[in-house]
CSV table of C-alpha atoms and ligand atoms in Angstrom, one decimal:
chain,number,residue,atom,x,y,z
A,62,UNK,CA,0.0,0.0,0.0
A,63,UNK,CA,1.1,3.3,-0.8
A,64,UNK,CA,1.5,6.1,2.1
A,65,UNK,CA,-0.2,9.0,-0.3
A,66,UNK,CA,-1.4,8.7,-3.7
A,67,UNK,CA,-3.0,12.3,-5.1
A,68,UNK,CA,-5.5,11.0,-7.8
A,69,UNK,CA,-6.1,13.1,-11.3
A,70,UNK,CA,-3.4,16.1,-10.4
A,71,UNK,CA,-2.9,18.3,-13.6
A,72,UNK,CA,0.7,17.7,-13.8
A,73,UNK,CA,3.4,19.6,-15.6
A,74,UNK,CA,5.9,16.5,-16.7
A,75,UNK,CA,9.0,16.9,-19.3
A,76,UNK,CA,7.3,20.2,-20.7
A,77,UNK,CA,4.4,18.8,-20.7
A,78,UNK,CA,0.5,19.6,-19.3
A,79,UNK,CA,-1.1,16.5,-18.8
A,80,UNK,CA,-3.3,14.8,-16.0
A,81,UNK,CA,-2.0,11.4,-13.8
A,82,UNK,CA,-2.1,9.7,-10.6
A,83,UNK,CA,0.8,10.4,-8.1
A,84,UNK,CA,1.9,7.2,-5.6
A,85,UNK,CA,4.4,8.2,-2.8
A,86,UNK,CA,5.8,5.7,-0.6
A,87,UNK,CA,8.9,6.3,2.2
A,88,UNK,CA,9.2,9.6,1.4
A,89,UNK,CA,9.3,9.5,-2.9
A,90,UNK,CA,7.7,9.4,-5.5
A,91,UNK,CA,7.0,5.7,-6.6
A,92,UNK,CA,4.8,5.6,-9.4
A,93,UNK,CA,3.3,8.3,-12.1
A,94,UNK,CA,0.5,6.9,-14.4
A,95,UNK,CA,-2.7,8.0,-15.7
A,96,UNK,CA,-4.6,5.8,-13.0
A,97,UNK,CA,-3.2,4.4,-10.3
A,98,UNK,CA,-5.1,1.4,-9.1
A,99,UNK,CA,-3.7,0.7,-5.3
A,100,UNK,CA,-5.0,1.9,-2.4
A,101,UNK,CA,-3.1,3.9,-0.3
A,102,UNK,CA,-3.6,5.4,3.3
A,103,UNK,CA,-4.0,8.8,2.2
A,104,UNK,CA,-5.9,9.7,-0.4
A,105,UNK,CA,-5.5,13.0,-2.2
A,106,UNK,CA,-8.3,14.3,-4.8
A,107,UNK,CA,-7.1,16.7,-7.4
A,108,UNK,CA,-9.4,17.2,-9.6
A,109,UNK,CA,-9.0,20.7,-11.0
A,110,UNK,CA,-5.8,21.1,-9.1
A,111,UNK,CA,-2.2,21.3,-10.2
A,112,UNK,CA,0.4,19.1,-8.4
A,113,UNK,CA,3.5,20.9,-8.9
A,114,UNK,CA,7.3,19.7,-7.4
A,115,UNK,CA,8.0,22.1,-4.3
A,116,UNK,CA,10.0,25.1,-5.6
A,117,UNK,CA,13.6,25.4,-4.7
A,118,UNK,CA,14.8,28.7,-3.9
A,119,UNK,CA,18.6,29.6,-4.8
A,120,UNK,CA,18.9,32.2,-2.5
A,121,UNK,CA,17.8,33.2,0.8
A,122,UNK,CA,18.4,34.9,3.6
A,123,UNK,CA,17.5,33.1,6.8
A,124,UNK,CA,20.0,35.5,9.2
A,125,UNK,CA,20.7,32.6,11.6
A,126,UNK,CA,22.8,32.8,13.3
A,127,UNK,CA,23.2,36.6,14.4
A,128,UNK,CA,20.7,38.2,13.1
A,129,UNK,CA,17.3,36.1,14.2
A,130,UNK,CA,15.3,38.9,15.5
A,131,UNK,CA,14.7,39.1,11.6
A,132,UNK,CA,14.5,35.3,10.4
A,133,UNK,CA,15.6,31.9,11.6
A,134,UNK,CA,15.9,28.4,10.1
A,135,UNK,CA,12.8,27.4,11.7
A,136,UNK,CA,10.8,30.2,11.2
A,137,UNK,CA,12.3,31.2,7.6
A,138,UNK,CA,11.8,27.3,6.2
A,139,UNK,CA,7.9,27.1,8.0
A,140,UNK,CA,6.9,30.3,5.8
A,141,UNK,CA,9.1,28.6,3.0
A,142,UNK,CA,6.6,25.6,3.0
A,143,UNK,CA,3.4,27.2,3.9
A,144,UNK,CA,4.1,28.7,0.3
A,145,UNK,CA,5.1,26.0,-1.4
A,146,UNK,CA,9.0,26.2,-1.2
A,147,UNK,CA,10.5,23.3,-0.5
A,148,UNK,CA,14.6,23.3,-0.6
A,149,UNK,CA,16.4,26.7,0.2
A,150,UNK,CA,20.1,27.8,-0.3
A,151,UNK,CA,20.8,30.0,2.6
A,152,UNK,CA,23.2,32.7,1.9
A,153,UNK,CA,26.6,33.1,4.5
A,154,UNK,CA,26.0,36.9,5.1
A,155,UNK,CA,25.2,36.0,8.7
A,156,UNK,CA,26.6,37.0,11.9
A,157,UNK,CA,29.4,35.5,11.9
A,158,UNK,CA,29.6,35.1,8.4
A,159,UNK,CA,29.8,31.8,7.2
A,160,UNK,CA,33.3,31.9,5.9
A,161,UNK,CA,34.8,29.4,7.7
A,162,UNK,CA,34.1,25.3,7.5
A,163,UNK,CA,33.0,25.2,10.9
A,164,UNK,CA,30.2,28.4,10.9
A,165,UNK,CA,29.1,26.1,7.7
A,166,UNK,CA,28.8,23.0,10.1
A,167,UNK,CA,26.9,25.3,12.9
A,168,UNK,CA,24.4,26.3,10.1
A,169,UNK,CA,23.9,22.5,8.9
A,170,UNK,CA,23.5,21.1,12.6
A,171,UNK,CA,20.8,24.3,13.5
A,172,UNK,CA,19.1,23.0,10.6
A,173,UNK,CA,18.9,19.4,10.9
A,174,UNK,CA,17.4,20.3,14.4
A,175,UNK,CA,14.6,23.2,13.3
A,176,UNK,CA,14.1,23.3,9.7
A,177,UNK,CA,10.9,22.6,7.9
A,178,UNK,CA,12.5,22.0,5.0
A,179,UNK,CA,15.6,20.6,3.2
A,180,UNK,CA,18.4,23.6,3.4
A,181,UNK,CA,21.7,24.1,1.8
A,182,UNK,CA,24.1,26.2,2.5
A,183,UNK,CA,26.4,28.6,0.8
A,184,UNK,CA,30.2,29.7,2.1
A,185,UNK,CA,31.5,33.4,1.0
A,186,UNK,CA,34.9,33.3,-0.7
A,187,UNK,CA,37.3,36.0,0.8
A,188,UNK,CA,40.8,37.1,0.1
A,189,UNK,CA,42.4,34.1,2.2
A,190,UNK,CA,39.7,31.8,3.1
A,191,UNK,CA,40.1,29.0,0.3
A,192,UNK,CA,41.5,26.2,2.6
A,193,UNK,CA,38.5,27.0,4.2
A,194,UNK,CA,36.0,26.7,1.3
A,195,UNK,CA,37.6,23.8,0.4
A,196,UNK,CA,36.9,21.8,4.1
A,197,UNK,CA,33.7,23.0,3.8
A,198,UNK,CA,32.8,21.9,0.2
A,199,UNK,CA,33.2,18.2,1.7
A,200,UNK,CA,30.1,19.0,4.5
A,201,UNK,CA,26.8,17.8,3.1
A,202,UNK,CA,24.8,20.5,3.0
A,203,UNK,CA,27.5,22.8,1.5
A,204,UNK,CA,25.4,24.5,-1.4
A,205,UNK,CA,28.3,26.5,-3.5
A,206,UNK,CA,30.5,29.5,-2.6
A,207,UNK,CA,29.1,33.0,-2.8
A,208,UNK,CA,31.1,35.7,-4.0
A,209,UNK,CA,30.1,39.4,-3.6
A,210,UNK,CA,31.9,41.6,-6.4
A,211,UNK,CA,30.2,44.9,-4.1
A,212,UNK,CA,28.8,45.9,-1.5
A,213,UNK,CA,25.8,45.2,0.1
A,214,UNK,CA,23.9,43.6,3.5
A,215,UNK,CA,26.3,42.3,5.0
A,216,UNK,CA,30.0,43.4,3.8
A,217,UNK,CA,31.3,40.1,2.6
A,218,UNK,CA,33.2,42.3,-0.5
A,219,UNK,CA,35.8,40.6,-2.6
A,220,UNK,CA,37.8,43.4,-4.9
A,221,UNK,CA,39.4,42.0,-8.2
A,222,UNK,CA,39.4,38.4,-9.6
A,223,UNK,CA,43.0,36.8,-8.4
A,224,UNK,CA,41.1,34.8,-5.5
A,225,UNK,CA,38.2,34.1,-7.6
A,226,UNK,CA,40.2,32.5,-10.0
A,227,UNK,CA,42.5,30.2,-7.4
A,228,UNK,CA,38.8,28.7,-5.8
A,229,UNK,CA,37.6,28.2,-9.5
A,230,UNK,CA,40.9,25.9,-9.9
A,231,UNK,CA,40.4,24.2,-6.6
A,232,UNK,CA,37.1,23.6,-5.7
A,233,UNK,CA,34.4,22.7,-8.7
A,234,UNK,CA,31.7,23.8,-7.2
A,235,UNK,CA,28.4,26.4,-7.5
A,236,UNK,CA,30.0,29.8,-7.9
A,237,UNK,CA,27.1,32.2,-7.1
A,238,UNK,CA,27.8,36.1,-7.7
A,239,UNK,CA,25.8,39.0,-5.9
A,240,UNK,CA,27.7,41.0,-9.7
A,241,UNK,CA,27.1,44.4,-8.7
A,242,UNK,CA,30.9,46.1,-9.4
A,243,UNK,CA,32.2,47.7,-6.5
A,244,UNK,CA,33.8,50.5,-8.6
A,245,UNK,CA,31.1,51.7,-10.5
A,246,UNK,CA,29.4,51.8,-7.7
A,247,UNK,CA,32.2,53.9,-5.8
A,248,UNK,CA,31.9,56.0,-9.2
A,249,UNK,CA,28.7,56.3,-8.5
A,250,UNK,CA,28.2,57.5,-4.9
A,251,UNK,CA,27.6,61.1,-4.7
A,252,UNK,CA,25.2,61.0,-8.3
A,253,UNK,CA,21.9,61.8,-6.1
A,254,UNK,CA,23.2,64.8,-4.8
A,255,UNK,CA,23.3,66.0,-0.4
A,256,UNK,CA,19.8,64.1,0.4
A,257,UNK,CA,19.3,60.8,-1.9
A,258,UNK,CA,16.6,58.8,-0.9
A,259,UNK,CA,14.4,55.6,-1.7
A,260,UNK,CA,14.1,57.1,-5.2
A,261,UNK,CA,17.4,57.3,-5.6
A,262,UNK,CA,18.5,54.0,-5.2
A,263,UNK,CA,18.7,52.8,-8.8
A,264,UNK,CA,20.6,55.9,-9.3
A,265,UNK,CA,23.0,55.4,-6.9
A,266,UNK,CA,23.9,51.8,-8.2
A,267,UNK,CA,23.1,52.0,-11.7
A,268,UNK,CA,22.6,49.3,-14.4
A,269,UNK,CA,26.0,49.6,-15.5
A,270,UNK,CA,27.5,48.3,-11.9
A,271,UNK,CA,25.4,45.5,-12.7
A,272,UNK,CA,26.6,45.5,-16.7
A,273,UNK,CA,29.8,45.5,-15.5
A,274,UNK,CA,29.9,42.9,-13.1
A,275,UNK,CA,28.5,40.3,-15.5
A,276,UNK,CA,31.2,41.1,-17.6
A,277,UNK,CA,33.4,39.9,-15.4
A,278,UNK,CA,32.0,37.2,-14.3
A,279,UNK,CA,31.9,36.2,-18.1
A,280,UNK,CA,35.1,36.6,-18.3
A,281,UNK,CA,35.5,34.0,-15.6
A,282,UNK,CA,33.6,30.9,-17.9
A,283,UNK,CA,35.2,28.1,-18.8
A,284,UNK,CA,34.2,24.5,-20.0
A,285,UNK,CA,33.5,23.0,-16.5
A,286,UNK,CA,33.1,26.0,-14.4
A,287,UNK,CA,29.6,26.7,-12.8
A,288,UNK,CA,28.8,30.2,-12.3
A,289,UNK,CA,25.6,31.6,-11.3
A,290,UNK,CA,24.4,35.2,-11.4
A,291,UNK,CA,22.5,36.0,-8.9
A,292,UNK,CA,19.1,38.2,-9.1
A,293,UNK,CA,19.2,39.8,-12.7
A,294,UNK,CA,17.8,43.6,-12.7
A,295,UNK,CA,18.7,45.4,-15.7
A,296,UNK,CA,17.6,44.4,-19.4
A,297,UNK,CA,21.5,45.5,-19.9
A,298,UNK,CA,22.4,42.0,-18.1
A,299,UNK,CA,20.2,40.0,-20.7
A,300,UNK,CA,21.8,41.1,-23.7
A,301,UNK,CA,25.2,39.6,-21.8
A,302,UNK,CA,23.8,36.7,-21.5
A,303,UNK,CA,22.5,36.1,-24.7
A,304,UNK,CA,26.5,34.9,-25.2
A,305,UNK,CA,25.7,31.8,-23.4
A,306,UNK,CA,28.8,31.7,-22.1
A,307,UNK,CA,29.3,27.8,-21.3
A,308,UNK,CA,28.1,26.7,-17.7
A,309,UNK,CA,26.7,30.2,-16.7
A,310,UNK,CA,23.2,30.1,-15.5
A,311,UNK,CA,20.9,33.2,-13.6
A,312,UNK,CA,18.2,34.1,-11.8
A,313,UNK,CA,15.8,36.8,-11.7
A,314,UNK,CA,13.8,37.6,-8.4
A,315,UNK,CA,10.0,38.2,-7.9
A,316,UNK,CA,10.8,41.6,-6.4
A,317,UNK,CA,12.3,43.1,-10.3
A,318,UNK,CA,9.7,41.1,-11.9
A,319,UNK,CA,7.0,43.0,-10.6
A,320,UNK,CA,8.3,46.2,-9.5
A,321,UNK,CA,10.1,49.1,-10.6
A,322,UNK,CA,11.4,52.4,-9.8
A,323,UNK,CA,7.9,54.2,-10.3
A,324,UNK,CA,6.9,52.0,-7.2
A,325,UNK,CA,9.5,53.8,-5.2
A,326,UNK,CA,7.6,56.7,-3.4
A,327,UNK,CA,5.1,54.8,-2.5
A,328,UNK,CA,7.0,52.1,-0.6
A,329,UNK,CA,10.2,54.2,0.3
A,330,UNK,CA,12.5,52.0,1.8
A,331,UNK,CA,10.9,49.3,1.8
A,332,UNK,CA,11.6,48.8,-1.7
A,333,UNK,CA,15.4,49.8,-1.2
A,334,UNK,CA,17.2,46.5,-2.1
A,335,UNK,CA,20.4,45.3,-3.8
A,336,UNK,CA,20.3,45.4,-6.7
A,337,UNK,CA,17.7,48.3,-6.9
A,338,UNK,CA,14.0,48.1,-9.0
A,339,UNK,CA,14.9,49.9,-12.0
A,340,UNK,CA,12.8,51.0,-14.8
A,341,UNK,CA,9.6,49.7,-16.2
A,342,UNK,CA,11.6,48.7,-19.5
A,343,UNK,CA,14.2,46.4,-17.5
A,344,UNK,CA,11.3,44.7,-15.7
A,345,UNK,CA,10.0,43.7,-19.6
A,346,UNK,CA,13.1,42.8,-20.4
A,347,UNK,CA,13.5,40.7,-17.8
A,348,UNK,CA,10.0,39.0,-17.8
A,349,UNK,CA,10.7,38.4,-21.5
A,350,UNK,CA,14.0,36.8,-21.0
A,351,UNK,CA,12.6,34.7,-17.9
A,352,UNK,CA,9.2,33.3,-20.7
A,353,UNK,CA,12.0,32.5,-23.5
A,354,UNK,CA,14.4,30.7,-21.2
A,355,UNK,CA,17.4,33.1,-21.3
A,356,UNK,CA,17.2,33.3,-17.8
A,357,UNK,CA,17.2,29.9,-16.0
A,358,UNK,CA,15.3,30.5,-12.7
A,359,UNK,CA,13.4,32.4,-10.6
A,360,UNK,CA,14.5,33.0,-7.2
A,361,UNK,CA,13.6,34.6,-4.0
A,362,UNK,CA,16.9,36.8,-3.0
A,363,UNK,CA,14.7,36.6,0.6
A,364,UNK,CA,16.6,39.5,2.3
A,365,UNK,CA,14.0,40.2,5.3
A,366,UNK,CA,14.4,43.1,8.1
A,367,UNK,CA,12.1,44.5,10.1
A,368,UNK,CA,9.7,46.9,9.7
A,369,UNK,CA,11.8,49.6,11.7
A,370,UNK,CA,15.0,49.0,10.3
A,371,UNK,CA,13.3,50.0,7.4
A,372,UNK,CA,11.8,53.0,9.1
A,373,UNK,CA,15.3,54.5,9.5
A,374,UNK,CA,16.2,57.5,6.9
A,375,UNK,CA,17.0,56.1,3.6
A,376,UNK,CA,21.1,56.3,4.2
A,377,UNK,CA,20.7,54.0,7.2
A,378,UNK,CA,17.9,51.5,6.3
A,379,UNK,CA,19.1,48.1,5.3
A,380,UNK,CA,18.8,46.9,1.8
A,381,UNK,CA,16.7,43.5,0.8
A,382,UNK,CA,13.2,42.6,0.8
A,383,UNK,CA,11.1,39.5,2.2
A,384,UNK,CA,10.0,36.9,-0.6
A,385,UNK,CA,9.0,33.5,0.5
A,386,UNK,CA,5.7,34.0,1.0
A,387,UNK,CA,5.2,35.0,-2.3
A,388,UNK,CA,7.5,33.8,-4.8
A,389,UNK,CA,5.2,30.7,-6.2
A,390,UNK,CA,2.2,33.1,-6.4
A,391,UNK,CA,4.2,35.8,-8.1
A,392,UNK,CA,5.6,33.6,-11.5
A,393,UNK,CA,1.6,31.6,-11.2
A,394,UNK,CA,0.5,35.1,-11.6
A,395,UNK,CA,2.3,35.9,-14.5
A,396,UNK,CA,1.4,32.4,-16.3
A,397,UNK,CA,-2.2,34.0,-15.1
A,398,UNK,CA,-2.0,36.9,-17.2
A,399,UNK,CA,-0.5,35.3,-20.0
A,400,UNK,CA,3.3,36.4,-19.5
A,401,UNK,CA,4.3,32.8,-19.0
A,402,UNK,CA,3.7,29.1,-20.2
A,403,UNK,CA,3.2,27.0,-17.0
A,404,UNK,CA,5.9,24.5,-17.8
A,405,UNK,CA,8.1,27.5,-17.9
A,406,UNK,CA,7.4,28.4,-14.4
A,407,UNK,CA,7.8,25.0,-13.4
A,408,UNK,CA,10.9,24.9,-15.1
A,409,UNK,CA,12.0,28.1,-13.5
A,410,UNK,CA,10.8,27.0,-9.9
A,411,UNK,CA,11.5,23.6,-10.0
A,412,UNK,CA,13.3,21.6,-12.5
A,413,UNK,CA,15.8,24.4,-13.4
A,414,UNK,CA,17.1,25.4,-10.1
A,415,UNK,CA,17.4,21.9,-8.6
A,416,UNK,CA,19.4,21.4,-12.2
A,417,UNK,CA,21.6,24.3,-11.3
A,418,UNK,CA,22.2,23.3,-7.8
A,419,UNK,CA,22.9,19.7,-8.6
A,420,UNK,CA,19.8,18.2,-6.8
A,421,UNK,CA,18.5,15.6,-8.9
A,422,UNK,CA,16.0,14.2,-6.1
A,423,UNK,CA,14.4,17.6,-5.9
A,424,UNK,CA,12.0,19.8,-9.0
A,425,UNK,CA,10.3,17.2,-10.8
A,426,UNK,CA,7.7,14.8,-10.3
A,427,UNK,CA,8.7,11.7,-11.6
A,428,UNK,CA,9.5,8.3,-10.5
A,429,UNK,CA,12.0,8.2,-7.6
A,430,UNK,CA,12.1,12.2,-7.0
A,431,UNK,CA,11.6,13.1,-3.4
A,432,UNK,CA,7.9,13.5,-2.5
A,433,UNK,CA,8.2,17.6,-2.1
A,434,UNK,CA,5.4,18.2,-3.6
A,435,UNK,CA,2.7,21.3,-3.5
A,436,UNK,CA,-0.9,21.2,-4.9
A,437,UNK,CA,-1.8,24.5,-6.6
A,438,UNK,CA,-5.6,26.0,-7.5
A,439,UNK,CA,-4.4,28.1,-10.8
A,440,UNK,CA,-6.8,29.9,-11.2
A,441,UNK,CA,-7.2,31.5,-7.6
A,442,UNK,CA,-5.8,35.1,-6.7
A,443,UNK,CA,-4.6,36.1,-3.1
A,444,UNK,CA,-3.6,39.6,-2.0
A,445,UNK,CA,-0.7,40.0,-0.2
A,446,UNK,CA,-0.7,41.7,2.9
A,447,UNK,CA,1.7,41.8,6.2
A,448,UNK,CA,-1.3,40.5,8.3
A,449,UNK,CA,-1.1,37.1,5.5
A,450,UNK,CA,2.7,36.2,5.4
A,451,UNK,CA,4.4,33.9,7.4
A,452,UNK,CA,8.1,35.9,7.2
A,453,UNK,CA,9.0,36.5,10.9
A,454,UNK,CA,9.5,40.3,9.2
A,455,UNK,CA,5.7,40.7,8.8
A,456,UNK,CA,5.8,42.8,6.1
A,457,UNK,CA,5.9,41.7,2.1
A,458,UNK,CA,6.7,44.2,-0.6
A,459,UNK,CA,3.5,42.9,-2.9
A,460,UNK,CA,1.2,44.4,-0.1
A,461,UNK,CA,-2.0,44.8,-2.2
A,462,UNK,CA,-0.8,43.7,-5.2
A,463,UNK,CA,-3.0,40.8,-6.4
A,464,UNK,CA,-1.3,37.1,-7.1
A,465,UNK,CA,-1.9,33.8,-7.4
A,466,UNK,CA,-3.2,32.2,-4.6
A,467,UNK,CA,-1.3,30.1,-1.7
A,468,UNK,CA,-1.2,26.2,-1.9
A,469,UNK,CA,-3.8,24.2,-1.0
A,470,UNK,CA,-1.8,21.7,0.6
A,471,UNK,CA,2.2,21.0,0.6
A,472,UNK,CA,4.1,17.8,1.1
A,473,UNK,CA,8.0,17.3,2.4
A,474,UNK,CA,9.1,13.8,2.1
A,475,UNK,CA,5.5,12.8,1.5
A,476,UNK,CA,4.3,14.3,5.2
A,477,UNK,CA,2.0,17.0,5.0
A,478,UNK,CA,3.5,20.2,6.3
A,479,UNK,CA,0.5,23.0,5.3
B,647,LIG,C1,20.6,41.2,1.0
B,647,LIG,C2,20.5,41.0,2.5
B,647,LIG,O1,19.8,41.8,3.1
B,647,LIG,O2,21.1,40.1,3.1
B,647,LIG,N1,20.1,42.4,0.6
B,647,LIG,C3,19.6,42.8,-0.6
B,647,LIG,O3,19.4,44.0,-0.8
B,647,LIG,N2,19.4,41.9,-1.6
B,647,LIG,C4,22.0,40.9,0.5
B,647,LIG,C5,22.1,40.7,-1.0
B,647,LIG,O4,21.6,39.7,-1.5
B,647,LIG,O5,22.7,41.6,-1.7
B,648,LIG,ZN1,23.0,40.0,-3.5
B,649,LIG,ZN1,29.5,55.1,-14.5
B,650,LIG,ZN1,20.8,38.0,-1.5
């Protein structure tokens, strides 16, 4: 007897729409057929309802340790699954930073002890940390090494390409890049004259920091490197990319995707994040890009604070946004109003990030996959408010901005966990 088996799921499989049966047993997924005949001890309608893999999210921000008054593992991976999100990769800019093997172990224990979900986590490269990086790219759990090219949340910054180049020699793993160039935006510092503020932000760190940075990291690619650009902003990134430099791969994040520098005085600060909301014309660009593939995957960049950090002046209020709640419901809203296939959001949820963070047991359902699994009404809308989302920030950036709605149920490892 199976343990769950979710009966006529519409199901996006290879590409493809279709409608099967679902069996799980021990935690995976056993069997995928049009009609399963076995009982099982849970049974799951679906009629009408899409059974999507559980998305895995390349980059968040769970601030533990150090900085939990924001987020934690436990309460950053229960609003991860209550939306549907079902692996994260936790980013080191922690307190301490996770730039030594041991902080990585500390992270991977605090997990395996609170987290609602599978999490992995990344290790920043610094100037003389490599022996480091290497120890720790032997832990399991070790996601990749981050690399900041500027500055941001944090102030993990590594200045030229020397060290970059040694790890990329030593240690073959995920080389994520947070690509914004330190000296163009140094160049840029005093462009919004005595009293920038939330409006300026994208003028302070302009497109071309971003540009730049992707250049270099281009410049990096080689046949067996893997190098990963982290949240795409600028329309000026996607015409890089169209290269296709071997082995390089990039996401875009919710927050771009819907928002833009006109949505700057409204939310002030609380749309001030790294790198900025820029014009109305990058957001196309980069919705475009994400529907024809160019870019690989959508992810959150889930960078919460809390709501009075962000009520600070503009100088002092930390950068980054909240996105776990929403990220699912955000890309199911744009297949919604037509600005993307569904198999390209499950692609760009799913399949394609698991792909990019070598984790073949997670993003699909098929035979022998993990059973992370979340059941989706597609045609439902939920409005995002603070009083809604699960972030221990209590705030989301799509406040009153409809999406699609929230899962009707979520599965890790077959259990039930919303
Ligand atoms: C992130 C954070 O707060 O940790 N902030 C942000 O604006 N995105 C750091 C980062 O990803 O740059
Ligand atoms: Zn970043
Ligand atoms: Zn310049
Ligand atoms: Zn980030």
């Amino acid at each position: 007897m199976y343990d769950v088996v979710f009966r006529s799921a519409t199901v996006v499989i290879d590409g493809a729409v279709g409608t099967a049966d679902v069996a799980v047993r021990d935690g995976r997924i056993e069997r995928v057929a049009p009609s399963i005949g076995s009982p099982a001890a849970v049974e799951v309608p679906c009629e009408g309802l899409a059974l999507l893999p559980g998305a895995v999210d390349l980059h968040v921000h769970l601030r533990d340790p150090g900085l939990t008054h924001k987020e934690d593992l436990a309460s950053g991976t229960a609003a991860a699954v209550a939306a549907g999100v079902t692996t994260v990769l936790d980013m080191p800019n922690t307190r301490p930073p996770t730039v030594t093997a041991a902080a990585l172990a500390d992270k991977v224990e605090t997990a395996r002890r609170t987290a609602a979900c599978d999490v992995r986590f990344f290790m920043a490269l610094t100037r003389d940390n490599l022996d480091e990086v290497e120890r720790a790219a032997s832990i399991p759990g070790f996601a990749g090494v981050k690399v900041f090219l500027g500055s941001t949340t944090g102030d993990i910054l590594l200045e030229g390409t020397a060290a970059i180049e040694r790890a990329l020699d030593r240690v073959p793993a995920l080389f994520a890049f947070h690509a914004e160039l330190e000296s163009v935006l140094a160049a840029h510092r005093g462009d919004a004259g005595p009293e920038p503020d939330a409006s300026s932000h994208h003028v302070l760190r302009p497109a071309e920091a971003v540009a730049e940075g992707a250049r270099a990291v281009l410049a990096l690619a080689r046949p067996g490197r893997r190098l990963h650009l982290c949240h795409l902003s600028a329309a000026a990134e996607i015409e890089l990319l169209a290269a296709r430099a071997p082995g390089l791969t990039s996401e875009v994040s919710p927050h771009h995707l819907w928002l833009t520098c006109d949505d700057a005085p409204r939310l002030g600060n609380l749309i001030k994040v790294n790198p900025p909301v820029r014009t109305p014309a990058d957001r196309d660009a980069l919705r475009a890009a994400l529907a024809a593939g160019t870019i690989d995957a959508v992810a959150t960049d889930h960078a919460p604070h809390t709501i009075d950090e962000k009520a600070l002046p503009y100088p002092a209020a930390p950068s980054g946004v909240p996105g776990l709640d929403t990220l699912v419901p955000a890309v199911l809203r744009l297949v919604q109003v037509g600005a993307l296939s569904l198999p390209r959001a499950v692609s760009a949820l799913c399949e394609a990030p698991a792909r990019v963070a070598s984790l073949p047991g997670k993003g699909r359902v098929a035979e022998g996959a993990d059973a992370d699994l979340a059941l989706w009404d597609l045609a439902g809308t939920w409005t995002p408010s603070a009083a809604t989302v699960r972030t221990r920030c209590r705030w989301t950036p799509f406040e009153g901005i409809p999406l699609a709605s929230r899962p009707v149920g979520v599965w890790v490892a077959g259990r039930r966990v919303a």
